[in-house]
mmCIF file of C-alpha atoms in Angstrom:
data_model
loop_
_atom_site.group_PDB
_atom_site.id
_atom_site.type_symbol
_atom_site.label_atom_id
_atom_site.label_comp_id
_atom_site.label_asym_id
_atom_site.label_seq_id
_atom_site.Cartn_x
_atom_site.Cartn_y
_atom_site.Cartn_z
ATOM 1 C CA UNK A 153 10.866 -17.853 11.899
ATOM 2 C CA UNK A 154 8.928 -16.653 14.345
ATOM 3 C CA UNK A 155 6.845 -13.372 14.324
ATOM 4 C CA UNK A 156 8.106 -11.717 17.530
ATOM 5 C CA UNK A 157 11.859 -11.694 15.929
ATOM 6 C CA UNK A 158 9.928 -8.631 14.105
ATOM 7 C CA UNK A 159 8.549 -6.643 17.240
ATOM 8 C CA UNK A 160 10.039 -3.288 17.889
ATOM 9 C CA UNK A 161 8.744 -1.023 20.291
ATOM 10 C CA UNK A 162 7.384 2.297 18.616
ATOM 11 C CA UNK A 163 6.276 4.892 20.750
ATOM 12 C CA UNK A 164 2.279 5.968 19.738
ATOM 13 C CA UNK A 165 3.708 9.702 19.173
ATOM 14 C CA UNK A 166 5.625 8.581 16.149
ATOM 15 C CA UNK A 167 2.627 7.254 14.310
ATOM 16 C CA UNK A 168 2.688 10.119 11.644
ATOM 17 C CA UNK A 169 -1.519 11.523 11.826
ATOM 18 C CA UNK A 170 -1.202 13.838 8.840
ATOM 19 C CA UNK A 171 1.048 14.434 6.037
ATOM 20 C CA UNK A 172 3.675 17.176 5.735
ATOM 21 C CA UNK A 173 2.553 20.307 4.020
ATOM 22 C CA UNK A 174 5.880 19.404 1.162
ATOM 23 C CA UNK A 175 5.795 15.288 -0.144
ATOM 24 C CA UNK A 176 9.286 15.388 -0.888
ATOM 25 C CA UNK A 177 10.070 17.299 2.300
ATOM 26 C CA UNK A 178 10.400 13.809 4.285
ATOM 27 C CA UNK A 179 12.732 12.410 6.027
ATOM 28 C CA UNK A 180 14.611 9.291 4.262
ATOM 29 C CA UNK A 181 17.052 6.772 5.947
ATOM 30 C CA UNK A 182 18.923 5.028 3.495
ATOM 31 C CA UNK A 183 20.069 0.980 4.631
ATOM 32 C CA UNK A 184 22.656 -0.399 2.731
ATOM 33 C CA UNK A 185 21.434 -4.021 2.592
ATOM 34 C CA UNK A 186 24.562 -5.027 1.907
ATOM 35 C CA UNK A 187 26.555 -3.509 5.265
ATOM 36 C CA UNK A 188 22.928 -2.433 7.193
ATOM 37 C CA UNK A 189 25.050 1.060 7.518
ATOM 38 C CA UNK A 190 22.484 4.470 8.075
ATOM 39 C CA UNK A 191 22.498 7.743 6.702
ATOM 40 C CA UNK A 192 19.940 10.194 7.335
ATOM 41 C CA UNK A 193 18.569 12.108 4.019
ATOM 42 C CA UNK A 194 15.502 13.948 2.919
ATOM 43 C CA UNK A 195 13.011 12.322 -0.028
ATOM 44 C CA UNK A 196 14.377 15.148 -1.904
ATOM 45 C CA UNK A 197 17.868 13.534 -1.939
ATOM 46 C CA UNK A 198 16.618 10.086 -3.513
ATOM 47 C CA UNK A 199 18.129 11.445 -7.001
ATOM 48 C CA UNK A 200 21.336 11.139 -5.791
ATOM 49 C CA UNK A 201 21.156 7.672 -5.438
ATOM 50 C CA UNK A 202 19.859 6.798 -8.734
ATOM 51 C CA UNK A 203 22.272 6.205 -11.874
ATOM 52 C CA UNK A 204 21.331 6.688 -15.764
ATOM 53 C CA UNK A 205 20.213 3.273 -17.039
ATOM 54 C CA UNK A 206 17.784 2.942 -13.331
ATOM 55 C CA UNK A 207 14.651 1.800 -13.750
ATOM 56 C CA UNK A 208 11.942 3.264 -11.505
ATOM 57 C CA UNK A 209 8.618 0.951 -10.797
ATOM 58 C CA UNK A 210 5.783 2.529 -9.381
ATOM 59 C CA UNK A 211 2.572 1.726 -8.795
ATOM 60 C CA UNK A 212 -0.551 3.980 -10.297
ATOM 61 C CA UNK A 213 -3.210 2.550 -8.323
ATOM 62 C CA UNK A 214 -6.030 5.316 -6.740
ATOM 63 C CA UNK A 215 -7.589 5.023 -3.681
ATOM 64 C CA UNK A 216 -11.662 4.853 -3.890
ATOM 65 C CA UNK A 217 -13.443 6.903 -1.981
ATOM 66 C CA UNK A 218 -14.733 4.324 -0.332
ATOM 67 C CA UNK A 219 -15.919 4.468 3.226
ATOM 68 C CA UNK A 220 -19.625 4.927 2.907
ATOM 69 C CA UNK A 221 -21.798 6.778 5.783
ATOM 70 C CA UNK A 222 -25.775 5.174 5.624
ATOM 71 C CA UNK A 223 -28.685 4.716 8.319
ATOM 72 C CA UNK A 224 -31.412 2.037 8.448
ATOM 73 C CA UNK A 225 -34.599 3.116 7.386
ATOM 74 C CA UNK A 226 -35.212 2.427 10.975
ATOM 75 C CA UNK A 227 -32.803 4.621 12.267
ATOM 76 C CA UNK A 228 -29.023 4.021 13.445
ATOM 77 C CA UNK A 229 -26.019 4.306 11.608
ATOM 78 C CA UNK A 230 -23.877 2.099 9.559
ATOM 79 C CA UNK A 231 -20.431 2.355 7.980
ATOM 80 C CA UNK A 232 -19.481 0.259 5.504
ATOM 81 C CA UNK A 233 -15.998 -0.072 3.619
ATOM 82 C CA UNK A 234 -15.984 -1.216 0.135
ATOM 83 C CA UNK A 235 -13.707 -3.824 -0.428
ATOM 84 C CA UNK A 236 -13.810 -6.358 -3.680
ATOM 85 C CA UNK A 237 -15.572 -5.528 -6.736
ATOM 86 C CA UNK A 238 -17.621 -8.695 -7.259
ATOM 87 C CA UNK A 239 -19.847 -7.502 -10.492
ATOM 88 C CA UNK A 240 -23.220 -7.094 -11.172
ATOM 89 C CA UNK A 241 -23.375 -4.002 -8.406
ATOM 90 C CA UNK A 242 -22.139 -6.316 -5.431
ATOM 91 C CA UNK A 243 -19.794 -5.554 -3.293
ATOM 92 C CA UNK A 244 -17.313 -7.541 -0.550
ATOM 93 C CA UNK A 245 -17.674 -5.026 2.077
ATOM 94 C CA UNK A 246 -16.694 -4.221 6.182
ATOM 95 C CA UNK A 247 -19.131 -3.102 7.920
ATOM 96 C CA UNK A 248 -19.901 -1.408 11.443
ATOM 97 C CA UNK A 249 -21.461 -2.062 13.382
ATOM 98 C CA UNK A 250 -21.613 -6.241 11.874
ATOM 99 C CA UNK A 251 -24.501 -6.856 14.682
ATOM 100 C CA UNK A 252 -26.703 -4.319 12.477
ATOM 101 C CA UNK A 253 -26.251 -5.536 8.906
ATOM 102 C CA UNK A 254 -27.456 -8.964 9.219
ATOM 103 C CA UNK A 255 -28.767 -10.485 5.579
ATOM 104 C CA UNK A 256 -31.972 -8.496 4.141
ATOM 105 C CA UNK A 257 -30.987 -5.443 5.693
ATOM 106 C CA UNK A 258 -31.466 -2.306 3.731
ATOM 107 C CA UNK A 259 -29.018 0.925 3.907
ATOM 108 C CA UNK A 260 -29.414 4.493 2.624
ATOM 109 C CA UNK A 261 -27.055 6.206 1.958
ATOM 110 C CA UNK A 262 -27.143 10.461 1.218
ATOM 111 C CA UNK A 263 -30.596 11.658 0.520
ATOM 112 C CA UNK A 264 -31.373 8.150 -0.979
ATOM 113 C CA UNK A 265 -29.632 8.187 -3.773
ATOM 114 C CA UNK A 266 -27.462 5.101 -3.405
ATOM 115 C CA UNK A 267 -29.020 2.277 -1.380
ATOM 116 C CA UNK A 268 -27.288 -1.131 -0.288
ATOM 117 C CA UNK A 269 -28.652 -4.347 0.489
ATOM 118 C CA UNK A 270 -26.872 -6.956 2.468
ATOM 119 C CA UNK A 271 -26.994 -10.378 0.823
ATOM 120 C CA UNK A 272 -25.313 -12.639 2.750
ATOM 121 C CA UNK A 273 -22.214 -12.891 5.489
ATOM 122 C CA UNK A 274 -19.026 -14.371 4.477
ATOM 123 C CA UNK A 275 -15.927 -16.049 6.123
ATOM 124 C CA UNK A 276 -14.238 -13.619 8.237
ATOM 125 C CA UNK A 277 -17.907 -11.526 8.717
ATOM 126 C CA UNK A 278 -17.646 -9.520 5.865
ATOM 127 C CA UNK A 279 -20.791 -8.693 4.090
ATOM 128 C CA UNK A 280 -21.721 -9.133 0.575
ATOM 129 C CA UNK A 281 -23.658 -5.929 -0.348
ATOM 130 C CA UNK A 282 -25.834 -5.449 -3.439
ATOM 131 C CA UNK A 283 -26.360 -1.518 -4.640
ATOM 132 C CA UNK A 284 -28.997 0.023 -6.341
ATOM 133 C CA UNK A 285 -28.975 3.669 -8.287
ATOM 134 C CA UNK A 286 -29.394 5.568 -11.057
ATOM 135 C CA UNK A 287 -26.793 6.419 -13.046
ATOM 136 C CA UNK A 288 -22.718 6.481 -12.773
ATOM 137 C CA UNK A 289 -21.407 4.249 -9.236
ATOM 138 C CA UNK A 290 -18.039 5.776 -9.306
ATOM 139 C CA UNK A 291 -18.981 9.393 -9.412
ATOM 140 C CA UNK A 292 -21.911 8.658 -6.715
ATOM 141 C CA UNK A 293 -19.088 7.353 -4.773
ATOM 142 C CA UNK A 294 -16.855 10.227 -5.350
ATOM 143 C CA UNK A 295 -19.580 12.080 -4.085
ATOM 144 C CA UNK A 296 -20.835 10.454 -0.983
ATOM 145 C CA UNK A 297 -17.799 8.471 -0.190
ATOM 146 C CA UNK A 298 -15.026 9.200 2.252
ATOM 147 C CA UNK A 299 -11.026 8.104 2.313
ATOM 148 C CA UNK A 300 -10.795 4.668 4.034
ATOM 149 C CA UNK A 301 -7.920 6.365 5.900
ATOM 150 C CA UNK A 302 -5.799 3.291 7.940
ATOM 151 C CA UNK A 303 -7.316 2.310 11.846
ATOM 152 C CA UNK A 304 -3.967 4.265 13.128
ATOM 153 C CA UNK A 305 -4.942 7.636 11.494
ATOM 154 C CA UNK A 306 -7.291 9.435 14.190
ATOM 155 C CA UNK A 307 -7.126 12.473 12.496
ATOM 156 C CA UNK A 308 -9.348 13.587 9.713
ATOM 157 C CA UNK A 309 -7.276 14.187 6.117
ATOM 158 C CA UNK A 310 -8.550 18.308 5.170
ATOM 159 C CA UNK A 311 -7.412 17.346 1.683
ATOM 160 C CA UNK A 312 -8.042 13.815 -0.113
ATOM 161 C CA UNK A 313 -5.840 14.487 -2.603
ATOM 162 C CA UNK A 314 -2.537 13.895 -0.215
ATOM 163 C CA UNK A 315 -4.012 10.487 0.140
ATOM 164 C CA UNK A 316 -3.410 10.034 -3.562
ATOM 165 C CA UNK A 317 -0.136 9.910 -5.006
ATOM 166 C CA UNK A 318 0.416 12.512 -8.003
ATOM 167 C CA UNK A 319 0.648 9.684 -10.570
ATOM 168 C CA UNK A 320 -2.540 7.906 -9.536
ATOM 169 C CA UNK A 321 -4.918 6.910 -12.438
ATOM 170 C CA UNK A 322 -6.237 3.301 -12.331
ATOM 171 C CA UNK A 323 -9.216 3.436 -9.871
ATOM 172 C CA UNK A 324 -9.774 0.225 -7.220
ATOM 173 C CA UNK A 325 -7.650 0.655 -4.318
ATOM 174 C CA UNK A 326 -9.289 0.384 -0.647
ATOM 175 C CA UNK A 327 -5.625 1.932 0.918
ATOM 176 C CA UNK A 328 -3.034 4.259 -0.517
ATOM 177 C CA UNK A 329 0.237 2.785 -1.881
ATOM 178 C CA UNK A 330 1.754 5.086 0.496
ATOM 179 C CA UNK A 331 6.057 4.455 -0.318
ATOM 180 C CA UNK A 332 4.728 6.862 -3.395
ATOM 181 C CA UNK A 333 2.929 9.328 -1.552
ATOM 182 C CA UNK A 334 6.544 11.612 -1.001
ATOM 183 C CA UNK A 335 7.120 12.057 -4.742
ATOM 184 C CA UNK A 336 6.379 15.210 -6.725
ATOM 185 C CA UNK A 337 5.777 15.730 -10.212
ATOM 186 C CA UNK A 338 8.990 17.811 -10.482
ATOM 187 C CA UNK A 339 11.026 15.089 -8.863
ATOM 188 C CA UNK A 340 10.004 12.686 -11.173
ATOM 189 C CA UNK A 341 10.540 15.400 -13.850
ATOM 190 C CA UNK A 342 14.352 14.914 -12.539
ATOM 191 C CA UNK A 343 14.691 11.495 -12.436
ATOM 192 C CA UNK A 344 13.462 11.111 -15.969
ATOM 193 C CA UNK A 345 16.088 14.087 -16.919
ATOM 194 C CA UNK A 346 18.625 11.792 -15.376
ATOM 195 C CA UNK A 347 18.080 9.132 -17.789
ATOM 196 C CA UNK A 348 16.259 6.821 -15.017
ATOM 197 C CA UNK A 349 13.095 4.781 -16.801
ATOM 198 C CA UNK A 350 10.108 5.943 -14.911
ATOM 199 C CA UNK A 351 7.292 3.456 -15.073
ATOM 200 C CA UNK A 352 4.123 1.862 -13.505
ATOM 201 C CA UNK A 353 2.513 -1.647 -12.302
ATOM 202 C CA UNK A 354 -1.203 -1.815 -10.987
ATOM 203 C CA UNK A 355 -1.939 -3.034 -7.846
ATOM 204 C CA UNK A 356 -5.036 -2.502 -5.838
ATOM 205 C CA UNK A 357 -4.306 -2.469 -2.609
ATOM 206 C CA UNK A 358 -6.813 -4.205 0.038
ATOM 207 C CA UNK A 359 -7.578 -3.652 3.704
ATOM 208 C CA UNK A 360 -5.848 -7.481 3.914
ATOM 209 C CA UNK A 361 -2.251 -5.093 3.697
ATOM 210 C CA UNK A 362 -3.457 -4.414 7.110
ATOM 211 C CA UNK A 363 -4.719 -8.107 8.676
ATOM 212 C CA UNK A 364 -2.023 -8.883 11.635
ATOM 213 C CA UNK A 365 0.234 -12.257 11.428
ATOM 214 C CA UNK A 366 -1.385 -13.903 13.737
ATOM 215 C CA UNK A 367 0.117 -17.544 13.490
ATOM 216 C CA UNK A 368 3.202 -17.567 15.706
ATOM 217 C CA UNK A 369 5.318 -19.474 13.126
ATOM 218 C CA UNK A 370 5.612 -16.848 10.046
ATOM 219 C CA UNK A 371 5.733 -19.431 7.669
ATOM 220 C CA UNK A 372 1.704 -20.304 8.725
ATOM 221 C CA UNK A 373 0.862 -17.006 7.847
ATOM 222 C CA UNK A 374 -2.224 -17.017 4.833
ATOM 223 C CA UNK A 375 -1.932 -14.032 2.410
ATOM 224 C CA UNK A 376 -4.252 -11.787 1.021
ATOM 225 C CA UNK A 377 -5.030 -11.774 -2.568
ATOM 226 C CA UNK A 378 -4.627 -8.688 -4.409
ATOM 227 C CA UNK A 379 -5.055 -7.644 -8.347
ATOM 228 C CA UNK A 380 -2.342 -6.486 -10.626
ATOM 229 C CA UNK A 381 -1.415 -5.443 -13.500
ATOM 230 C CA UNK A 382 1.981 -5.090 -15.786
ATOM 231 C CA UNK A 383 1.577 -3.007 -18.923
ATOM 232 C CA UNK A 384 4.098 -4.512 -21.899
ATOM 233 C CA UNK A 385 5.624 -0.899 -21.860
ATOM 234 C CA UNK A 386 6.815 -1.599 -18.011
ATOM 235 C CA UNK A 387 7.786 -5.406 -18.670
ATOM 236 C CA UNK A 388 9.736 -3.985 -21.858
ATOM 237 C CA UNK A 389 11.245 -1.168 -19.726
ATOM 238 C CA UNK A 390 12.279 -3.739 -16.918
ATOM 239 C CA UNK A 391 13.601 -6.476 -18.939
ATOM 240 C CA UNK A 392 15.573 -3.920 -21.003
ATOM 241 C CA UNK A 393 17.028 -1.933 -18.123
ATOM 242 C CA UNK A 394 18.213 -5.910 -16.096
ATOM 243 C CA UNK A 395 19.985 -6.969 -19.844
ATOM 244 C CA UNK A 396 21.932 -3.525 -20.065
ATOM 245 C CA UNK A 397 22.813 -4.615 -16.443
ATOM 246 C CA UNK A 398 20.823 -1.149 -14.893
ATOM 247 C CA UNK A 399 18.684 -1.341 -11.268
ATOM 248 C CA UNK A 400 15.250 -2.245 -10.821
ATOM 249 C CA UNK A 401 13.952 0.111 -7.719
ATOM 250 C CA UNK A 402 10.311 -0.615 -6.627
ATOM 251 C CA UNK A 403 8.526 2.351 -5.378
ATOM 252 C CA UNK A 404 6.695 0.504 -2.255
ATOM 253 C CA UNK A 405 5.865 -3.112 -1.171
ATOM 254 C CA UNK A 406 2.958 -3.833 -3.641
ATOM 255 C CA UNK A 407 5.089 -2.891 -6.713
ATOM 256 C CA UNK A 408 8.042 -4.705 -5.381
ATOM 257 C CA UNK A 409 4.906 -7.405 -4.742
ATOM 258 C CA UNK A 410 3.772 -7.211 -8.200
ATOM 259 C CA UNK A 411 7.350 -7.306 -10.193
ATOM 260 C CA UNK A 412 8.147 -10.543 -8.036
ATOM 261 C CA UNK A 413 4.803 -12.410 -8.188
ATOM 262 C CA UNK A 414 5.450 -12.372 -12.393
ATOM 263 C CA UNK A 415 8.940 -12.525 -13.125
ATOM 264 C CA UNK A 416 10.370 -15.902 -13.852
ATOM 265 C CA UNK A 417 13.167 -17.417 -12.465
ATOM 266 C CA UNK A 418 15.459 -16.837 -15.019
ATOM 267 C CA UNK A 419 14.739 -13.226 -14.363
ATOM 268 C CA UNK A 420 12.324 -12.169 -17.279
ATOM 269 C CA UNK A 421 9.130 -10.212 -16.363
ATOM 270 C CA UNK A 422 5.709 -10.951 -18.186
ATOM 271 C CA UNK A 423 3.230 -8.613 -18.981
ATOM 272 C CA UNK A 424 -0.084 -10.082 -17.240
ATOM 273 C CA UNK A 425 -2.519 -9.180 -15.396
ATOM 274 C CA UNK A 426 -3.685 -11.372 -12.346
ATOM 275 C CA UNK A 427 -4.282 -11.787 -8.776
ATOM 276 C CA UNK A 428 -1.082 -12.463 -6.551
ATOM 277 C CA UNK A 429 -0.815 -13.717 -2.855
ATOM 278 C CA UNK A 430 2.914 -13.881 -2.988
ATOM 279 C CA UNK A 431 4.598 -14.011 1.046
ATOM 280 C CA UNK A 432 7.958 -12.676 1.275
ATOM 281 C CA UNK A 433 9.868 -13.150 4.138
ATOM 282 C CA UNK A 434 13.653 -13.655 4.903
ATOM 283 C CA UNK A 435 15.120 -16.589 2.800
ATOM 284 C CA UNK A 436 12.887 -15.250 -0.271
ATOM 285 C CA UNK A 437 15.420 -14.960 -3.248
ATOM 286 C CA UNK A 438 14.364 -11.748 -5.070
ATOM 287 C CA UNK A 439 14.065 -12.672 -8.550
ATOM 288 C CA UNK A 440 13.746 -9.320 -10.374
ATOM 289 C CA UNK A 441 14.277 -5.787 -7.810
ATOM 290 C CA UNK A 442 17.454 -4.835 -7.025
ATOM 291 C CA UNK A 443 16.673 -1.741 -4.345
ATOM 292 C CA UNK A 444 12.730 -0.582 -2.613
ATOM 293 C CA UNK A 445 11.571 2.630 -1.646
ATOM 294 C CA UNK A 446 9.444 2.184 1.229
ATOM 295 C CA UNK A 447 7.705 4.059 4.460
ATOM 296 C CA UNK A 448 8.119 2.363 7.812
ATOM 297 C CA UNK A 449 6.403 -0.753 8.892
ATOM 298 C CA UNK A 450 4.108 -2.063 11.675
ATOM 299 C CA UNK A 451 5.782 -4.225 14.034
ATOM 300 C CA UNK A 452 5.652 -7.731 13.617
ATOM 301 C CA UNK A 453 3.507 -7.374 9.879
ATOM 302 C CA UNK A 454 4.364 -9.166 6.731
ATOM 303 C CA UNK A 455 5.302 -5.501 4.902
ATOM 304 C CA UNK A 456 8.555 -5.554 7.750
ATOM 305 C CA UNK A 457 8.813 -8.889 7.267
ATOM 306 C CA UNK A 458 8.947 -8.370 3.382
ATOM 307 C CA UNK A 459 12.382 -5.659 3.644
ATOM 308 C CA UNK A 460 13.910 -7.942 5.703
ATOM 309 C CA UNK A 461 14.250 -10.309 3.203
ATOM 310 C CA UNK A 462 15.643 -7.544 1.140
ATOM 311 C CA UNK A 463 18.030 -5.924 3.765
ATOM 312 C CA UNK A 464 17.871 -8.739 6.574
ATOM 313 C CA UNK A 465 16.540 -9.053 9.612
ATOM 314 C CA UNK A 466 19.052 -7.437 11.901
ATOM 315 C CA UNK A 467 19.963 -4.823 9.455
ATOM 316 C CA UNK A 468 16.389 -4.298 9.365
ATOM 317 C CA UNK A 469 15.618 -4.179 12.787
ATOM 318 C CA UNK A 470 18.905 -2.249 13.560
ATOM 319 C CA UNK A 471 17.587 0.664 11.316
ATOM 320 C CA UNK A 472 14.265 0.584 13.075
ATOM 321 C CA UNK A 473 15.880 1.159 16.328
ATOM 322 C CA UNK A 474 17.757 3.803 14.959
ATOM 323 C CA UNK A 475 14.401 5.533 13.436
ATOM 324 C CA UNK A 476 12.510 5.402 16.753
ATOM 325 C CA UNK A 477 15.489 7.152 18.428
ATOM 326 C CA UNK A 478 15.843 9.642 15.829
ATOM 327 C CA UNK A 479 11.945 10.248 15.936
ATOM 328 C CA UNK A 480 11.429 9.300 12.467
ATOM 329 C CA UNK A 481 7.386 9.571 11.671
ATOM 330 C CA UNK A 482 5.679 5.926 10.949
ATOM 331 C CA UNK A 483 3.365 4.337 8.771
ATOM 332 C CA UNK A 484 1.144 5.552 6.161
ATOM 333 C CA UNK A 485 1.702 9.409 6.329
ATOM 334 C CA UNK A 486 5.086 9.286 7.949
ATOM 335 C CA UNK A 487 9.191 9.668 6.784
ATOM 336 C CA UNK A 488 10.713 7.219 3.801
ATOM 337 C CA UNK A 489 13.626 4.631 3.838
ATOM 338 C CA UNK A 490 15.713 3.222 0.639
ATOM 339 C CA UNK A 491 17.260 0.093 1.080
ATOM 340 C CA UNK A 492 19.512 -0.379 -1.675
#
């Protein structure tokens, strides 16, 4: 396939900058992947489509704080991103501006208490970054670092928090899972009263989620690699709920990501932990989710390529149409869909 049969035209005014004052106060278009007929609900609604016996996956990842402000001792700023974990106080990280952080240069960062040194350059110019401090990394980041907010976001976020879903816990993301971003504690509270299983895979989401297709043939497209996790209690829930013959609804690409990358093909989902690179594009046979609650995609990215598989690729493209003309908001911050 080729990657313009996913271009839409979205007007710049529907790229959502902040997020609504209520989560569950979005907008939600529901796709029937079978039909690709529309109706126009609120996140509030989503109950309605559930049914006892549902199992909800969702993923608990947190975002790090981690877009780091520093200056060479020279003078001159320098941003970096952190990126990959690599151990021993190194870091895979962006950086801006590249032409400043060549190998050996030093960064400070607050009044000194966190300095970086750039080891080498890797492939794609990202730099390796080796930190030095005294005591706790994480809660020196929490204190000097900033939300890696996505390049479409100009806006500045007044409250980090609503770049964290409510059921975030597992530190190491460099974006928000953001399909999860609309859901409340009380909503889940309903669900749950419903009978719906309510439970959680770890993925870490990477800056990769954002890397354009840039191969003109889809199928040439390399993947990112991201880590996950599934907890026995979630392969248990999931393997339970698809014997009793109940749905398996991902909450957002990267758990629908996860549950595929390490379920079998007769169905049966491990618990593992691992990294996955999985593409899925239209002709992908889904081998454990049955529905996926998800925000609205870039044009022409492998997350819209990834629910057409699911829904198709006209139904998919049909809805999008019908979302720019309706003035849904996009991306990261913006309105919901369900395709089940």
């Amino acid at each position: 396939m080729k990657k313009s049969d996913f271009y839409f035209d979205l007007p710049e005014e529907l790229i959502a900058q902040t997020p609504l004052e209520r989560r569950d106060g979005s907008r939600m278009l529901h796709i029937d992947k079978k039909t690709g007929d529309l109706e126009h609900k609120h996140f509030y609604d989503l109950p309605d489509y559930l049914h006892p016996g549902d199992c909800l996956v969702l993923n608990d990842s947190r975002v790090l704080p981690a877009r780091l402000i520093g200056s060479r001792p020279s003078g001159g700023s320098i941003e970096l991103v952190l990126l990959r974990d690599l151990g021993d106080n190194r870091w895979e990280c962006l950086s801006r501006p590249g032409r400043k952080t060549r190998p050996g240069q030093e960064i400070l960062f607050g009044n000194g208490e966190l300095k970086g040194i750039v080891e080498e350059i890797v492939e794609g110019g990202n730099r390796i970054v080796r930190f030095e401090y005294e005591g706790i990394f994480l809660e020196i980041l929490d204190h000097l670092g900033r939300m890696p907010l996505p390049p479409y976001i100009k806006a500045e976020l007044n409250d980090p928090e609503r770049y964290q879903t409510v059921y975030s816990r597992e530190l190491g993301s460099a974006a928000a899972p953001t399909a999860g971003l609309h859901f409340t504690e009380e909503l889940l509270d309903k669900i749950r009263d419903m009978g719906v299983k309510v439970c959680f895979v770890t993925l870490h989401v990477g800056l990769g989620t954002f890397r354009p297709v840039k191969e003109d043939e889809i199928e040439d497209h390399e993947m990112h690699s991201e880590f996950c996790i599934v907890p026995q209690e979630t392969a248990d829930a999931v393997n339970s709920t698809k014997q009793s013959g109940g749905r398996i609804i991902a909450v957002g690409t990267t758990s629908c990501r996860t549950l595929e990358s390490f379920t079998d093909e007769n169905g049966f989902l491990k618990c593992t932990s691992g990294w996955t690179d999985i593409f899925i594009y239209p002709g992908y046979q889904f081998k454990c989710i049955d529905a996926l609650v998800t925000n609205f995609h870039l044009p022409e990215s492998t997350l819209i390529m990834l629910v057409s598989a699911l829904a198709g690729r006209e139904n998919i493209m049909n809805a999008y149409k019908s979302a720019v003309e309706e003035k849904y908001r996009f991306f990261s911050f913006g309105d919901s869909c369900l395709i089940m």
